[in-house]
Coordinates of C-alpha atoms in Angstrom, one line a residue:
X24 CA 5.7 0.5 -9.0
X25 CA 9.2 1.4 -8.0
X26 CA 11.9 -1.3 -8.8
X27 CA 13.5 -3.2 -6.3
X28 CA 16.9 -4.4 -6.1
X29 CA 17.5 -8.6 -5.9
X30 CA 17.2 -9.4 -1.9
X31 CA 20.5 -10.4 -0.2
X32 CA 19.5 -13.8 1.4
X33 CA 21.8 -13.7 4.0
X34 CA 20.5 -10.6 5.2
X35 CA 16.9 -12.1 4.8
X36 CA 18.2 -14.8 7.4
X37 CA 19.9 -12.8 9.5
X38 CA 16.8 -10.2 9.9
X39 CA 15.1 -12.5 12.2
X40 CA 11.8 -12.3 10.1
X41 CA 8.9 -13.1 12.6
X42 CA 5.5 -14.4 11.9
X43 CA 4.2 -10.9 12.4
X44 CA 6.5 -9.4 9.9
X45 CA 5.9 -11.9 7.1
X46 CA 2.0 -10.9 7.9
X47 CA 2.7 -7.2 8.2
X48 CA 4.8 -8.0 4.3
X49 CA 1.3 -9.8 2.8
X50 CA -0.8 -7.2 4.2
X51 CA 1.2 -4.4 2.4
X52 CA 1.2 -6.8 -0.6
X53 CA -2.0 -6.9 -0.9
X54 CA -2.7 -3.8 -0.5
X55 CA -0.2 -2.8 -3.3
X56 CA -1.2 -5.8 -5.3
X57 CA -5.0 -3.7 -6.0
X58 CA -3.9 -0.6 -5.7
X59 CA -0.9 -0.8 -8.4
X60 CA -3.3 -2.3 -11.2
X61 CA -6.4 -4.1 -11.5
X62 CA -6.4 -7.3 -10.2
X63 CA -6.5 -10.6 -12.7
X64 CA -8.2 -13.6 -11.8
X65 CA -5.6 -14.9 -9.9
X66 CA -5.3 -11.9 -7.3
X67 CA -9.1 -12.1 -7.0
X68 CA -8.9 -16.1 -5.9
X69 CA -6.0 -15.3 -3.2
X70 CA -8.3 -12.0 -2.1
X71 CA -10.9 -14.6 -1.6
X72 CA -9.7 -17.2 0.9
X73 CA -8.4 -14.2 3.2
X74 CA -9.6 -12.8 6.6
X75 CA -10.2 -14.1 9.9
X76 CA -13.6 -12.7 11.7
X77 CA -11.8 -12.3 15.3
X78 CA -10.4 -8.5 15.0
X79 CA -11.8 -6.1 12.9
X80 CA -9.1 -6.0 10.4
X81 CA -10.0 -9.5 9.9
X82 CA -13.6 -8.7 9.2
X83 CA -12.7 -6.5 6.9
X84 CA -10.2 -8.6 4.9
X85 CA -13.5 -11.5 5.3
X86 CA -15.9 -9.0 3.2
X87 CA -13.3 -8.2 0.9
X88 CA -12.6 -12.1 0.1
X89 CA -16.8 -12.3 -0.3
X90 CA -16.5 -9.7 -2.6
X91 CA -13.4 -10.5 -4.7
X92 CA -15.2 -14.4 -4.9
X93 CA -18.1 -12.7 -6.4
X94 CA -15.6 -9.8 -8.8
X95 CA -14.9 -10.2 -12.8
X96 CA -12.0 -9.3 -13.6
X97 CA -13.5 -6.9 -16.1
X98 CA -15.7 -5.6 -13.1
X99 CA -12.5 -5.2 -11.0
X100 CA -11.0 -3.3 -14.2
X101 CA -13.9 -1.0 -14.9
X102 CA -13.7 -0.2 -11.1
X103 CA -10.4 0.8 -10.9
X104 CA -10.4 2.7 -14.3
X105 CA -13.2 4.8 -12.4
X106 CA -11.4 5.5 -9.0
X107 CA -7.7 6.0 -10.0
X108 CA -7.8 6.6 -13.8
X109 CA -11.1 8.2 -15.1
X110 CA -11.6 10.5 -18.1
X111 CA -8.7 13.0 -17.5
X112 CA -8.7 11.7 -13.8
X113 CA -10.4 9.4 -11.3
X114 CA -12.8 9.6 -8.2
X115 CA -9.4 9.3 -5.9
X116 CA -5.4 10.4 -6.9
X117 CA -3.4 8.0 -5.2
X118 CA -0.4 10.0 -4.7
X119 CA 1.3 11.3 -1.4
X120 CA 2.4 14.5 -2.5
X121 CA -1.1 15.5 -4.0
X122 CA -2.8 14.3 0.0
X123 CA -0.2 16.5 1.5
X124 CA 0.3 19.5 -0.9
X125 CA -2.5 19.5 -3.3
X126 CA 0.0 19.3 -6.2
X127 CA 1.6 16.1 -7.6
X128 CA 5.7 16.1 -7.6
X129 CA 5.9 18.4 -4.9
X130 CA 8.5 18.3 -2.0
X131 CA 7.2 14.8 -0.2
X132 CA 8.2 13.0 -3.7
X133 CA 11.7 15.0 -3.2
X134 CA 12.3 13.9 0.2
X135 CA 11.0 10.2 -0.5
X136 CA 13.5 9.9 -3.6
X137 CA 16.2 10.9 -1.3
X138 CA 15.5 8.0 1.5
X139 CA 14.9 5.3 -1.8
X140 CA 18.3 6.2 -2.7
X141 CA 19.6 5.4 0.3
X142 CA 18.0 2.3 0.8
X143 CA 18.9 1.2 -2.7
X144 CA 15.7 1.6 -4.4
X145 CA 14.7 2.7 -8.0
X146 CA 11.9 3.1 -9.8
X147 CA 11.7 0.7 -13.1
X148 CA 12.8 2.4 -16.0
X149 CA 9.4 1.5 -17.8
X150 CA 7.2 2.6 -15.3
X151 CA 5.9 6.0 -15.7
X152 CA 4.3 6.4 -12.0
X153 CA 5.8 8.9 -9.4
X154 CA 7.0 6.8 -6.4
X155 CA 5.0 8.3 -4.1
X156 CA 2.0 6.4 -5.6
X157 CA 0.7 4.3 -2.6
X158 CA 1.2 1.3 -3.8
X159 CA 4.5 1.6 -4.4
X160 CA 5.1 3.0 -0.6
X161 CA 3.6 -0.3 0.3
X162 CA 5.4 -2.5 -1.9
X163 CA 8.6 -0.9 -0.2
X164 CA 6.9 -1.3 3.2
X165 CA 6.5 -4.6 2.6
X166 CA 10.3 -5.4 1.4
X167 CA 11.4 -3.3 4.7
X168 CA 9.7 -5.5 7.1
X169 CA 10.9 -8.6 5.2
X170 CA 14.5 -7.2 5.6
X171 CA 15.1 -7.1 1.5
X172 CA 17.1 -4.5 1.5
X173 CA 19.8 -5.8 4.0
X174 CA 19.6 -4.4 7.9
X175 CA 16.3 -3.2 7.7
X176 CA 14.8 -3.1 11.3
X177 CA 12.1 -1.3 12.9
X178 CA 13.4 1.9 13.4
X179 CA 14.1 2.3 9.7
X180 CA 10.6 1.1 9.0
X181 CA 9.2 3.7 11.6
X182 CA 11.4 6.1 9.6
X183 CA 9.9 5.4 6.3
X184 CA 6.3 4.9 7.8
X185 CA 6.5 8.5 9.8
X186 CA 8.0 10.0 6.6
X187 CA 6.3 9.1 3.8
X188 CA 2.7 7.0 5.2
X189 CA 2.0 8.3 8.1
X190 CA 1.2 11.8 7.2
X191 CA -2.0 10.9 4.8
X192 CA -2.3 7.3 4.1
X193 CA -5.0 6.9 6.7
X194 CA -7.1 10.0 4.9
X195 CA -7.1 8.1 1.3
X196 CA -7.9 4.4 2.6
X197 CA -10.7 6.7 4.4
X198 CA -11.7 8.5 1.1
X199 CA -11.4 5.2 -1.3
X200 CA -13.9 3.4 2.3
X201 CA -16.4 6.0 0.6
X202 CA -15.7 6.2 -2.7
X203 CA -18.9 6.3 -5.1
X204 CA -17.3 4.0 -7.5
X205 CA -16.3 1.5 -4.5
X206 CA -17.7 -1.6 -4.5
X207 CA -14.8 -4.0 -4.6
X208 CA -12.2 -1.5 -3.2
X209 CA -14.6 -0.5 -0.3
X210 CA -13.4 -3.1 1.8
X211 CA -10.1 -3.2 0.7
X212 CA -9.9 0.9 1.9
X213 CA -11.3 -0.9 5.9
X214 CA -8.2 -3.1 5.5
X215 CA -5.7 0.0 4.7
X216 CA -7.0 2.2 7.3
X217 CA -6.7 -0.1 9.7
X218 CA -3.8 -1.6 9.1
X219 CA -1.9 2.1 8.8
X220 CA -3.4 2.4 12.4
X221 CA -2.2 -0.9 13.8
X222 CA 1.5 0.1 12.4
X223 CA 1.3 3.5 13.8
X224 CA 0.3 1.7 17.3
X225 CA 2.9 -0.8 16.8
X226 CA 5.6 1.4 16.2
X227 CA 5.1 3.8 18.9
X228 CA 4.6 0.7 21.6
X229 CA 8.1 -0.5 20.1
X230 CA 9.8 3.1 20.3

């Protein structure tokens, strides 16, 4: 997961954070929150009080909270080892430039290195993971909308989003929906295709 500077709280107040950005932030959260590692037995317990059955996103995020309430840790572990780890490598290869180019470090991790630097973001010196893993796009999609990394508004999201999500983030919360080894994460790949769908709607209504 890539390393984020210390937020400047007066830019945090003067962003204007709305109710729909804070839940746009805990949505990306929890997405990167599963995706990044397995999840302990306190993620599981949060995963299990969410989701509202109103929208479809909200169904989704209600049978993932079923399903974490019923989830060992050690079952959520074992699942992830088998989608994202595996023996040499797992059912799914969470990485943006292996969706777009069929290699890993390819151009996309180039070009997304380039737009962290600008914003002030580095990966953690002990963390061995490209930054183009999708958790870590997240976890900077959520500091963006939360205005973390000082004047932060929608049009840089919409940058980063079109740049670096857009282009393939829909095809692997598709592919992890039907995943072999989903049981857990089925759900949890609902909630991220939906969600990249509702941000790609809400951006281009806000353009």
């Amino acid at each position: 997961m890539t390393s984020m500077r210390e937020p400047d709280e007066a830019a945090v107040a003067a962003s204007g954070e709305t109710d729909v950005d804070a839940l746009r932030a805990a949505t990306y959260r929890l997405l990167a929150r599963f995706l990044a590692a397995p999840p302990d037995a306190g993620a599981l317990l949060v995963a299990s009080r969410l989701g509202e059955p109103e929208t479809e996103l909200g169904r989704a995020l209600s049978l993932f909270a079923r399903i974490a309430a019923a989830t060992l840790p050690a079952q959520a572990a074992e699942e992830y080892h088998e989608l994202f780890i595996g023996v040499g490598r797992g059912e799914l290869v969470p990485y943006g430039s292996f969706y777009r180019t069929g290699f890993l470090n390819e151009k996309p991790l180039a070009l997304l290195r380039e737009d962290l630097a600008e914003l002030g973001i580095a990966r953690a010196a002990d963390n061995p993971e490209p930054e183009d893993h999708i958790a870590s796009l997240c976890e900077v999609m959520a500091g963006l909308a939360e205005g973390r990394f000082g004047e932060t508004g929608l049009a840089t999201q919409q940058r980063f989003f079109d740049r670096h999500l857009a282009p393939w983030a829909g095809r692997f919360f598709a592919d992890l929906e039907a995943a072999r080894a989903a049981r857990l994460y089925q759900p949890l790949g609902t909630v991220g295709r939906l969600f990249v769908e509702i941000e790609r709607t809400g951006f281009a209504l806000a353009a």
